[in-house]
PDB file of C-alpha atoms in Angstrom:
ATOM      1  CA  MET A 547       7.056  13.963 -39.457  1.00 65.00           C
ATOM      2  CA  THR A 548       3.275  14.231 -39.644  1.00 76.00           C
ATOM      3  CA  PRO A 549       1.528  12.087 -36.969  1.00 85.00           C
ATOM      4  CA  LEU A 550       0.002   8.975 -38.534  1.00 94.00           C
ATOM      5  CA  LEU A 551      -3.597   9.954 -37.708  1.00 96.00           C
ATOM      6  CA  PHE A 552      -6.545   8.055 -39.196  1.00 98.00           C
ATOM      7  CA  HIS A 553     -10.314   8.422 -38.906  1.00 98.00           C
ATOM      8  CA  LYS A 554     -12.370   5.241 -39.080  1.00 98.00           C
ATOM      9  CA  TYR A 555     -15.954   5.070 -40.376  1.00 98.00           C
ATOM     10  CA  HIS A 556     -18.281   2.397 -41.657  1.00 97.00           C
ATOM     11  CA  GLY A 557     -21.190   2.375 -44.075  1.00 96.00           C
ATOM     12  CA  LEU A 558     -23.367  -0.672 -43.361  1.00 96.00           C
ATOM     13  CA  GLY A 559     -20.360  -2.606 -42.062  1.00 94.00           C
ATOM     14  CA  ASN A 560     -18.123  -1.677 -45.012  1.00 94.00           C
ATOM     15  CA  ASP A 561     -15.366   0.078 -43.038  1.00 96.00           C
ATOM     16  CA  TYR A 562     -12.695   2.495 -44.239  1.00 97.00           C
ATOM     17  CA  LEU A 563      -9.813   4.434 -42.766  1.00 98.00           C
ATOM     18  CA  VAL A 564      -9.503   8.080 -43.838  1.00 98.00           C
ATOM     19  CA  CYS A 565      -6.256  10.065 -43.738  1.00 97.00           C
ATOM     20  CA  GLU A 566      -4.773  13.242 -45.142  1.00 96.00           C
ATOM     21  CA  ARG A 567      -2.417  13.134 -48.115  1.00 95.00           C
ATOM     22  CA  SER A 568       0.522  14.140 -45.863  1.00 95.00           C
ATOM     23  CA  VAL A 569      -0.010  10.917 -43.888  1.00 96.00           C
ATOM     24  CA  ALA A 570      -0.396   8.690 -46.947  1.00 96.00           C
ATOM     25  CA  GLU A 571       2.792  10.092 -48.502  1.00 95.00           C
ATOM     26  CA  GLN A 572       4.775   8.581 -45.604  1.00 94.00           C
ATOM     27  CA  LEU A 573       3.454   5.074 -46.273  1.00 95.00           C
ATOM     28  CA  SER A 574       4.510   2.413 -48.746  1.00 95.00           C
ATOM     29  CA  ILE A 575       1.935   0.194 -50.417  1.00 95.00           C
ATOM     30  CA  GLU A 576       3.153  -2.707 -48.249  1.00 95.00           C
ATOM     31  CA  GLN A 577       2.604  -0.606 -45.117  1.00 95.00           C
ATOM     32  CA  ILE A 578      -0.920   0.313 -46.233  1.00 96.00           C
ATOM     33  CA  ARG A 579      -1.632  -3.402 -46.637  1.00 96.00           C
ATOM     34  CA  ILE A 580      -0.519  -3.985 -43.036  1.00 95.00           C
ATOM     35  CA  ILE A 581      -2.596  -1.072 -41.717  1.00 96.00           C
ATOM     36  CA  CYS A 582      -5.718  -2.477 -43.435  1.00 96.00           C
ATOM     37  CA  HIS A 583      -5.055  -6.018 -42.162  1.00 95.00           C
ATOM     38  CA  ARG A 584      -7.595  -7.265 -39.601  1.00 93.00           C
ATOM     39  CA  HIS A 585      -4.935  -8.733 -37.286  1.00 93.00           C
ATOM     40  CA  TYR A 586      -1.701  -6.838 -37.953  1.00 93.00           C
ATOM     41  CA  GLY A 587      -3.168  -3.336 -38.324  1.00 95.00           C
ATOM     42  CA  PHE A 588      -6.290  -1.314 -37.625  1.00 96.00           C
ATOM     43  CA  GLY A 589      -8.288  -3.411 -40.076  1.00 95.00           C
ATOM     44  CA  SER A 590     -10.423  -1.938 -42.851  1.00 96.00           C
ATOM     45  CA  ASP A 591     -11.887  -2.549 -46.293  1.00 95.00           C
ATOM     46  CA  GLY A 592      -9.568   0.129 -47.666  1.00 96.00           C
ATOM     47  CA  LEU A 593      -7.876   3.486 -47.186  1.00 98.00           C
ATOM     48  CA  LEU A 594      -9.448   6.790 -48.278  1.00 98.00           C
ATOM     49  CA  ILE A 595      -6.892   9.536 -48.923  1.00 98.00           C
ATOM     50  CA  ASP A 596      -8.032  13.164 -48.718  1.00 97.00           C
ATOM     51  CA  SER A 597      -5.975  14.359 -51.674  1.00 94.00           C
ATOM     52  CA  GLY A 598      -7.474  17.708 -52.629  1.00 82.00           C
ATOM     53  CA  ASP A 599      -7.106  21.232 -51.292  1.00 81.00           C
ATOM     54  CA  GLN A 600      -9.479  23.195 -49.080  1.00 80.00           C
ATOM     55  CA  HIS A 601     -11.765  24.085 -51.982  1.00 84.00           C
ATOM     56  CA  HIS A 602     -11.509  20.996 -54.241  1.00 90.00           C
ATOM     57  CA  PRO A 603     -12.178  17.737 -52.363  1.00 96.00           C
ATOM     58  CA  THR A 604     -10.381  14.894 -54.125  1.00 97.00           C
ATOM     59  CA  LEU A 605     -10.520  11.248 -53.077  1.00 97.00           C
ATOM     60  CA  ARG A 606      -8.008   8.461 -53.691  1.00 97.00           C
ATOM     61  CA  ILE A 607      -9.083   4.936 -52.741  1.00 97.00           C
ATOM     62  CA  ILE A 608      -6.589   2.179 -51.899  1.00 97.00           C
ATOM     63  CA  ASN A 609      -7.837  -1.399 -51.576  1.00 95.00           C
ATOM     64  CA  PRO A 610      -6.580  -3.672 -48.755  1.00 95.00           C
ATOM     65  CA  ASP A 611      -4.302  -5.477 -51.225  1.00 94.00           C
ATOM     66  CA  GLY A 612      -2.616  -2.186 -52.142  1.00 94.00           C
ATOM     67  CA  SER A 613      -4.291  -1.717 -55.524  1.00 95.00           C
ATOM     68  CA  GLU A 614      -6.130   1.513 -56.312  1.00 95.00           C
ATOM     69  CA  ALA A 615      -9.889   1.719 -56.957  1.00 94.00           C
ATOM     70  CA  GLU A 616     -11.413   4.284 -59.281  1.00 93.00           C
ATOM     71  CA  LYS A 617     -14.581   4.862 -57.278  1.00 93.00           C
ATOM     72  CA  SER A 618     -16.431   3.543 -54.207  1.00 93.00           C
ATOM     73  CA  GLY A 619     -19.995   4.409 -53.261  1.00 93.00           C
ATOM     74  CA  ASN A 620     -19.538   3.652 -49.566  1.00 95.00           C
ATOM     75  CA  GLY A 621     -16.121   5.284 -49.681  1.00 96.00           C
ATOM     76  CA  LEU A 622     -17.664   8.447 -51.121  1.00 97.00           C
ATOM     77  CA  ARG A 623     -20.370   8.536 -48.460  1.00 97.00           C
ATOM     78  CA  ILE A 624     -17.732   8.083 -45.761  1.00 98.00           C
ATOM     79  CA  TYR A 625     -15.491  10.750 -47.292  1.00 98.00           C
ATOM     80  CA  ALA A 626     -18.450  13.149 -47.448  1.00 98.00           C
ATOM     81  CA  ARG A 627     -19.203  12.555 -43.768  1.00 98.00           C
ATOM     82  CA  TYR A 628     -15.498  13.041 -42.912  1.00 98.00           C
ATOM     83  CA  LEU A 629     -15.451  16.395 -44.750  1.00 97.00           C
ATOM     84  CA  PHE A 630     -18.578  17.422 -42.847  1.00 97.00           C
ATOM     85  CA  ASP A 631     -17.108  16.345 -39.507  1.00 97.00           C
ATOM     86  CA  ILE A 632     -13.932  18.416 -39.985  1.00 96.00           C
ATOM     87  CA  GLY A 633     -15.946  21.467 -41.148  1.00 95.00           C
ATOM     88  CA  ARG A 634     -14.899  21.505 -44.813  1.00 95.00           C
ATOM     89  CA  VAL A 635     -18.486  21.165 -46.081  1.00 96.00           C
ATOM     90  CA  GLY A 636     -21.997  21.793 -44.777  1.00 97.00           C
ATOM     91  CA  HIS A 637     -25.397  20.519 -45.858  1.00 98.00           C
ATOM     92  CA  GLU A 638     -25.273  21.992 -49.387  1.00 97.00           C
ATOM     93  CA  PRO A 639     -24.323  19.681 -52.294  1.00 97.00           C
ATOM     94  CA  PHE A 640     -20.613  19.655 -53.150  1.00 97.00           C
ATOM     95  CA  LEU A 641     -18.355  18.121 -55.786  1.00 97.00           C
ATOM     96  CA  VAL A 642     -15.809  15.359 -55.123  1.00 97.00           C
ATOM     97  CA  ARG A 643     -13.196  14.359 -57.667  1.00 96.00           C
ATOM     98  CA  THR A 644     -12.289  10.672 -58.056  1.00 95.00           C
ATOM     99  CA  ALA A 645     -10.306   8.641 -60.590  1.00 94.00           C
ATOM    100  CA  GLY A 646     -13.679   7.253 -61.732  1.00 92.00           C
ATOM    101  CA  GLY A 647     -15.186  10.680 -62.380  1.00 92.00           C
ATOM    102  CA  ASP A 648     -16.585  13.664 -60.484  1.00 94.00           C
ATOM    103  CA  VAL A 649     -19.624  13.145 -58.253  1.00 96.00           C
ATOM    104  CA  HIS A 650     -21.933  15.379 -56.232  1.00 96.00           C
ATOM    105  CA  CYS A 651     -22.497  14.547 -52.558  1.00 98.00           C
ATOM    106  CA  ARG A 652     -24.863  15.891 -49.926  1.00 98.00           C
ATOM    107  CA  VAL A 653     -24.877  15.448 -46.153  1.00 98.00           C
ATOM    108  CA  HIS A 654     -28.458  15.491 -44.881  1.00 98.00           C
ATOM    109  CA  GLU A 655     -29.680  17.367 -41.800  1.00 97.00           C
ATOM    110  CA  ASP A 656     -29.163  14.078 -40.015  1.00 97.00           C
ATOM    111  CA  PRO A 657     -25.437  13.811 -40.867  1.00 96.00           C
ATOM    112  CA  HIS A 658     -25.569  10.021 -40.671  1.00 97.00           C
ATOM    113  CA  GLN A 659     -27.477  10.055 -43.988  1.00 97.00           C
ATOM    114  CA  ILE A 660     -25.502  10.811 -47.155  1.00 98.00           C
ATOM    115  CA  THR A 661     -26.614  11.003 -50.791  1.00 98.00           C
ATOM    116  CA  VAL A 662     -24.165  10.568 -53.673  1.00 97.00           C
ATOM    117  CA  GLU A 663     -24.970  11.228 -57.332  1.00 96.00           C
ATOM    118  CA  MET A 664     -22.949   8.370 -58.793  1.00 95.00           C
ATOM    119  CA  GLY A 665     -23.241   9.395 -62.443  1.00 94.00           C
ATOM    120  CA  ARG A 666     -24.412   7.417 -65.449  1.00 96.00           C
ATOM    121  CA  ALA A 667     -24.286   3.633 -65.554  1.00 97.00           C
ATOM    122  CA  ASN A 668     -22.221   2.664 -68.610  1.00 98.00           C
ATOM    123  CA  PHE A 669     -23.020  -0.717 -70.168  1.00 98.00           C
ATOM    124  CA  SER A 670     -20.186  -0.713 -72.709  1.00 98.00           C
ATOM    125  CA  PRO A 671     -17.688  -3.518 -71.956  1.00 98.00           C
ATOM    126  CA  ALA A 672     -14.865  -1.200 -73.053  1.00 97.00           C
ATOM    127  CA  ALA A 673     -15.625   1.005 -70.034  1.00 97.00           C
ATOM    128  CA  LEU A 674     -14.708  -1.699 -67.504  1.00 98.00           C
ATOM    129  CA  PRO A 675     -12.618  -2.800 -69.498  1.00 98.00           C
ATOM    130  CA  ALA A 676     -13.731  -6.277 -70.610  1.00 98.00           C
ATOM    131  CA  LEU A 677     -12.358  -8.150 -73.612  1.00 98.00           C
ATOM    132  CA  ILE A 678     -15.746  -8.721 -75.244  1.00 97.00           C
ATOM    133  CA  GLU A 679     -16.459  -7.058 -78.577  1.00 95.00           C
ATOM    134  CA  GLN A 680     -20.112  -6.169 -78.133  1.00 96.00           C
ATOM    135  CA  PRO A 681     -21.795  -2.785 -77.575  1.00 97.00           C
ATOM    136  CA  GLU A 682     -23.408  -4.125 -74.372  1.00 97.00           C
ATOM    137  CA  VAL A 683     -22.986  -7.341 -72.402  1.00 98.00           C
ATOM    138  CA  LEU A 684     -26.230  -8.631 -70.876  1.00 98.00           C
ATOM    139  CA  ASN A 685     -26.794 -12.306 -69.943  1.00 97.00           C
ATOM    140  CA  TYR A 686     -23.457 -13.237 -71.495  1.00 98.00           C
ATOM    141  CA  PRO A 687     -22.284 -16.868 -71.008  1.00 98.00           C
ATOM    142  CA  LEU A 688     -19.017 -16.572 -69.044  1.00 98.00           C
ATOM    143  CA  LYS A 689     -17.041 -19.817 -68.823  1.00 97.00           C
ATOM    144  CA  LEU A 690     -15.588 -20.515 -65.366  1.00 96.00           C
ATOM    145  CA  ALA A 691     -13.514 -23.435 -64.090  1.00 91.00           C
ATOM    146  CA  ASP A 692     -16.369 -25.929 -63.714  1.00 91.00           C
ATOM    147  CA  GLU A 693     -19.434 -24.167 -65.077  1.00 95.00           C
ATOM    148  CA  THR A 694     -20.799 -21.368 -67.235  1.00 97.00           C
ATOM    149  CA  ARG A 695     -22.645 -18.449 -65.640  1.00 97.00           C
ATOM    150  CA  ARG A 696     -24.649 -15.788 -67.423  1.00 98.00           C
ATOM    151  CA  VAL A 697     -23.335 -12.356 -66.483  1.00 98.00           C
ATOM    152  CA  SER A 698     -24.053  -8.704 -67.251  1.00 98.00           C
ATOM    153  CA  LEU A 699     -21.450  -5.944 -67.220  1.00 98.00           C
ATOM    154  CA  VAL A 700     -21.646  -2.305 -66.169  1.00 98.00           C
ATOM    155  CA  SER A 701     -19.256   0.456 -65.178  1.00 98.00           C
ATOM    156  CA  MET A 702     -20.068   2.942 -62.424  1.00 96.00           C
ATOM    157  CA  GLY A 703     -16.675   4.551 -62.951  1.00 94.00           C
ATOM    158  CA  ASN A 704     -15.325   1.219 -61.690  1.00 96.00           C
ATOM    159  CA  PRO A 705     -15.956  -2.268 -63.173  1.00 97.00           C
ATOM    160  CA  HIS A 706     -18.811  -4.593 -62.183  1.00 98.00           C
ATOM    161  CA  CYS A 707     -19.936  -8.066 -63.228  1.00 98.00           C
ATOM    162  CA  VAL A 708     -23.499  -8.880 -62.161  1.00 98.00           C
ATOM    163  CA  VAL A 709     -24.805 -12.454 -61.861  1.00 98.00           C
ATOM    164  CA  LEU A 710     -28.563 -12.976 -61.521  1.00 98.00           C
ATOM    165  CA  VAL A 711     -29.495 -15.904 -59.245  1.00 98.00           C
ATOM    166  CA  ASP A 712     -32.846 -17.370 -58.216  1.00 97.00           C
ATOM    167  CA  LYS A 713     -31.865 -17.381 -54.517  1.00 97.00           C
ATOM    168  CA  LEU A 714     -28.930 -15.545 -52.971  1.00 97.00           C
ATOM    169  CA  ASP A 715     -26.383 -17.870 -51.394  1.00 96.00           C
ATOM    170  CA  LEU A 716     -23.378 -16.187 -49.750  1.00 96.00           C
ATOM    171  CA  ALA A 717     -21.359 -19.394 -50.013  1.00 97.00           C
ATOM    172  CA  LEU A 718     -21.760 -19.077 -53.782  1.00 97.00           C
ATOM    173  CA  VAL A 719     -20.456 -15.491 -53.593  1.00 98.00           C
ATOM    174  CA  HIS A 720     -17.284 -16.804 -51.933  1.00 98.00           C
ATOM    175  CA  ARG A 721     -16.919 -19.527 -54.571  1.00 97.00           C
ATOM    176  CA  LEU A 722     -17.660 -17.537 -57.722  1.00 98.00           C
ATOM    177  CA  GLY A 723     -16.334 -14.152 -56.610  1.00 98.00           C
ATOM    178  CA  PRO A 724     -12.584 -14.779 -56.928  1.00 97.00           C
ATOM    179  CA  GLN A 725     -13.028 -16.744 -60.159  1.00 97.00           C
ATOM    180  CA  ILE A 726     -14.917 -13.891 -61.826  1.00 98.00           C
ATOM    181  CA  GLU A 727     -12.783 -11.109 -60.298  1.00 98.00           C
ATOM    182  CA  ASN A 728      -9.643 -12.609 -61.837  1.00 98.00           C
ATOM    183  CA  HIS A 729     -11.159 -13.949 -65.077  1.00 98.00           C
ATOM    184  CA  PRO A 730      -8.949 -13.264 -68.139  1.00 98.00           C
ATOM    185  CA  VAL A 731     -11.775 -11.340 -69.801  1.00 98.00           C
ATOM    186  CA  PHE A 732     -11.219  -8.575 -67.204  1.00 98.00           C
ATOM    187  CA  PRO A 733      -7.641  -7.281 -67.664  1.00 98.00           C
ATOM    188  CA  LYS A 734      -7.974  -4.936 -64.666  1.00 96.00           C
ATOM    189  CA  ARG A 735     -10.109  -7.413 -62.662  1.00 98.00           C
ATOM    190  CA  THR A 736     -13.688  -6.634 -61.646  1.00 98.00           C
ATOM    191  CA  ASN A 737     -16.112  -6.324 -58.752  1.00 98.00           C
ATOM    192  CA  VAL A 738     -18.736  -9.078 -58.603  1.00 98.00           C
ATOM    193  CA  GLN A 739     -22.361  -9.074 -57.426  1.00 98.00           C
ATOM    194  CA  LEU A 740     -24.784 -11.989 -57.124  1.00 98.00           C
ATOM    195  CA  VAL A 741     -28.320 -10.627 -57.277  1.00 98.00           C
ATOM    196  CA  GLU A 742     -31.710 -11.990 -56.240  1.00 98.00           C
ATOM    197  CA  VAL A 743     -34.766 -10.025 -57.392  1.00 98.00           C
ATOM    198  CA  VAL A 744     -37.290  -9.986 -54.548  1.00 98.00           C
ATOM    199  CA  ASP A 745     -39.800  -7.729 -56.324  1.00 98.00           C
ATOM    200  CA  ARG A 746     -39.741  -4.683 -58.626  1.00 98.00           C
ATOM    201  CA  ASN A 747     -38.525  -2.428 -55.831  1.00 98.00           C
ATOM    202  CA  THR A 748     -36.271  -4.775 -53.847  1.00 98.00           C
ATOM    203  CA  LEU A 749     -33.010  -6.625 -54.455  1.00 98.00           C
ATOM    204  CA  ARG A 750     -30.795  -8.830 -52.301  1.00 98.00           C
ATOM    205  CA  ILE A 751     -27.120  -8.931 -53.247  1.00 98.00           C
ATOM    206  CA  GLY A 752     -23.877 -10.561 -52.173  1.00 98.00           C
ATOM    207  CA  ILE A 753     -20.635  -8.751 -52.998  1.00 98.00           C
ATOM    208  CA  TRP A 754     -17.104  -9.780 -53.865  1.00 98.00           C
ATOM    209  CA  GLU A 755     -14.976  -6.637 -54.149  1.00 96.00           C
ATOM    210  CA  ARG A 756     -11.925  -6.395 -56.377  1.00 96.00           C
ATOM    211  CA  GLY A 757      -8.887  -6.216 -54.118  1.00 92.00           C
ATOM    212  CA  ALA A 758     -10.890  -6.705 -50.917  1.00 93.00           C
ATOM    213  CA  GLY A 759     -12.865  -9.952 -51.212  1.00 95.00           C
ATOM    214  CA  PHE A 760     -16.240 -10.519 -49.567  1.00 96.00           C
ATOM    215  CA  THR A 761     -17.701  -7.325 -48.096  1.00 94.00           C
ATOM    216  CA  MET A 762     -20.759  -6.615 -45.967  1.00 94.00           C
ATOM    217  CA  ALA A 763     -21.934  -3.781 -48.206  1.00 95.00           C
ATOM    218  CA  SER A 764     -20.891  -1.712 -51.208  1.00 95.00           C
ATOM    219  CA  GLY A 765     -22.381   1.445 -52.639  1.00 95.00           C
ATOM    220  CA  SER A 766     -21.077   1.141 -56.183  1.00 96.00           C
ATOM    221  CA  SER A 767     -22.007  -2.566 -56.219  1.00 97.00           C
ATOM    222  CA  SER A 768     -25.555  -1.668 -55.161  1.00 98.00           C
ATOM    223  CA  CYS A 769     -25.738   0.887 -57.983  1.00 97.00           C
ATOM    224  CA  ALA A 770     -24.326  -1.624 -60.478  1.00 98.00           C
ATOM    225  CA  ALA A 771     -26.682  -4.434 -59.490  1.00 98.00           C
ATOM    226  CA  ALA A 772     -29.715  -2.143 -59.558  1.00 98.00           C
ATOM    227  CA  SER A 773     -28.635  -0.658 -62.913  1.00 98.00           C
ATOM    228  CA  VAL A 774     -28.366  -4.062 -64.571  1.00 98.00           C
ATOM    229  CA  MET A 775     -31.728  -5.164 -63.184  1.00 98.00           C
ATOM    230  CA  ARG A 776     -33.262  -1.891 -64.397  1.00 98.00           C
ATOM    231  CA  LYS A 777     -31.708  -2.457 -67.834  1.00 98.00           C
ATOM    232  CA  LEU A 778     -33.246  -5.950 -67.867  1.00 98.00           C
ATOM    233  CA  ASP A 779     -36.608  -4.438 -66.779  1.00 97.00           C
ATOM    234  CA  ARG A 780     -36.642  -6.446 -63.559  1.00 98.00           C
ATOM    235  CA  VAL A 781     -37.018  -3.387 -61.282  1.00 98.00           C
ATOM    236  CA  ASP A 782     -38.483   0.124 -61.375  1.00 98.00           C
ATOM    237  CA  ASN A 783     -36.793   3.514 -60.862  1.00 97.00           C
ATOM    238  CA  ARG A 784     -36.611   3.311 -57.062  1.00 98.00           C
ATOM    239  CA  VAL A 785     -34.892   0.252 -55.624  1.00 98.00           C
ATOM    240  CA  SER A 786     -33.990  -0.899 -52.104  1.00 98.00           C
ATOM    241  CA  VAL A 787     -30.800  -2.955 -52.214  1.00 98.00           C
ATOM    242  CA  ASN A 788     -30.356  -5.279 -49.243  1.00 98.00           C
ATOM    243  CA  MET A 789     -26.908  -6.596 -48.266  1.00 97.00           C
ATOM    244  CA  PRO A 790     -25.573  -8.448 -45.205  1.00 96.00           C
ATOM    245  CA  GLY A 791     -24.612  -5.064 -43.715  1.00 95.00           C
ATOM    246  CA  GLY A 792     -27.925  -3.317 -44.364  1.00 97.00           C
ATOM    247  CA  GLN A 793     -29.874  -1.424 -47.012  1.00 97.00           C
ATOM    248  CA  LEU A 794     -29.179   1.336 -49.547  1.00 98.00           C
ATOM    249  CA  GLN A 795     -31.695   3.283 -51.624  1.00 98.00           C
ATOM    250  CA  ILE A 796     -30.991   3.596 -55.361  1.00 98.00           C
ATOM    251  CA  THR A 797     -32.890   6.004 -57.619  1.00 98.00           C
ATOM    252  CA  PHE A 798     -32.666   6.336 -61.407  1.00 98.00           C
ATOM    253  CA  GLY A 799     -33.001   9.554 -63.362  1.00 95.00           C
ATOM    254  CA  GLU A 800     -32.932  10.001 -67.129  1.00 92.00           C
ATOM    255  CA  ASP A 801     -30.441   7.981 -69.185  1.00 93.00           C
ATOM    256  CA  PHE A 802     -29.465   5.763 -66.222  1.00 96.00           C
ATOM    257  CA  GLN A 803     -28.230   8.576 -63.988  1.00 97.00           C
ATOM    258  CA  VAL A 804     -27.884   6.861 -60.594  1.00 98.00           C
ATOM    259  CA  SER A 805     -28.367   8.336 -57.114  1.00 97.00           C
ATOM    260  CA  MET A 806     -27.512   6.427 -53.922  1.00 98.00           C
ATOM    261  CA  SER A 807     -28.523   7.221 -50.327  1.00 98.00           C
ATOM    262  CA  GLY A 808     -27.541   5.505 -47.111  1.00 97.00           C
ATOM    263  CA  PRO A 809     -26.010   5.765 -43.641  1.00 97.00           C
ATOM    264  CA  VAL A 810     -22.499   6.353 -42.320  1.00 97.00           C
ATOM    265  CA  GLN A 811     -21.283   5.961 -38.735  1.00 97.00           C
ATOM    266  CA  LYS A 812     -18.015   7.246 -37.287  1.00 98.00           C
ATOM    267  CA  ILE A 813     -16.012   4.728 -35.261  1.00 97.00           C
ATOM    268  CA  GLY A 814     -13.196   6.946 -34.004  1.00 97.00           C
ATOM    269  CA  ARG A 815      -9.776   8.569 -34.430  1.00 97.00           C
ATOM    270  CA  LEU A 816      -6.684   6.368 -34.294  1.00 96.00           C
ATOM    271  CA  THR A 817      -2.975   7.203 -34.234  1.00 96.00           C
ATOM    272  CA  LEU A 818      -0.713   4.517 -35.652  1.00 94.00           C
ATOM    273  CA  ASP A 819       2.443   3.518 -33.788  1.00 93.00           C
ATOM    274  CA  GLU A 820       5.390   2.836 -36.092  1.00 87.00           C
ATOM    275  CA  ASP A 821       6.009  -0.370 -34.141  1.00 92.00           C
ATOM    276  CA  CYS A 822       3.237  -1.745 -36.373  1.00 91.00           C
ATOM    277  CA  PHE A 823       5.928  -2.107 -39.054  1.00 91.00           C
ATOM    278  CA  ALA A 824       8.737  -3.385 -36.795  1.00 87.00           C
ATOM    279  CA  GLY A 825       8.655  -6.865 -38.324  1.00 68.00           C
ATOM    280  CA  GLY A 826       9.101  -5.515 -41.844  1.00 55.00           C
ATOM    281  CA  ASP A 827       6.691  -4.150 -44.435  1.00 49.00           C
ATOM    282  CA  ASP A 828       5.438  -7.612 -45.365  1.00 51.00           C
ATOM    283  CA  SER A 829       5.777  -9.314 -41.976  1.00 49.00           C
ATOM    284  CA  CYS A 830       2.214 -10.587 -42.063  1.00 53.00           C
ATOM    285  CA  GLY A 831       2.959 -12.687 -45.142  1.00 50.00           C
ATOM    286  CA  PHE A 832      -0.175 -12.129 -47.262  1.00 45.00           C
TER     287      PHE A 832
END
């Protein structure tokens, strides 16, 4: 049996566990949920599985609720740093395969700083998917339980619903996030961002992640929020996105090609004891 070894990192407070495929293959979805739990396991915003071979880095992303994510900006930065730390990559750009598309990553000379080329922002609702028959969805009136909010949709290889607000209120993120994530218009659910435009180079956002809930920071959410605000001509081609966990830098190339740069810190190596599961796979009752 392969030892249940995990590496823990965080990007601006958005923390992930990283493991090899041989470790993940020993775990059920229910066990992954326990491992990610803040009280019954190590605690994390998800599990990153190193699924490729020595020459073709491939990333699988499991949310804390056991569902699988197509892409994660912070997850990709963390995975890039992990590959650098174990000697699989150096400072030259390299390709990572994800379910949400291939991306290029680069570890800077200061290995805490990682840049990810996230690909093209796609504004078609079919890309999320969303059950709205329009070529693009910008400032769309979305009916919620007690109100209607104007939303804009974008895919970064994973789905995002962006809500522009005059002033960011994290309590509102907690209230609207689960309603929008699970809205019937999103058959595979969606990530949610509330966005305040500070000026043409600065955004403040609050994030509700599909399958994870409120998070301190998110790379793909930062790219999505900045992309929508760029599409609405509220920001320029270089944007600082500020979140409770810190700041990411987003840059736009031609045709909404999005680049993201930001920090990653390593927390440590952890070996799981199987006693974690002694009470049963779903002993924590969530």
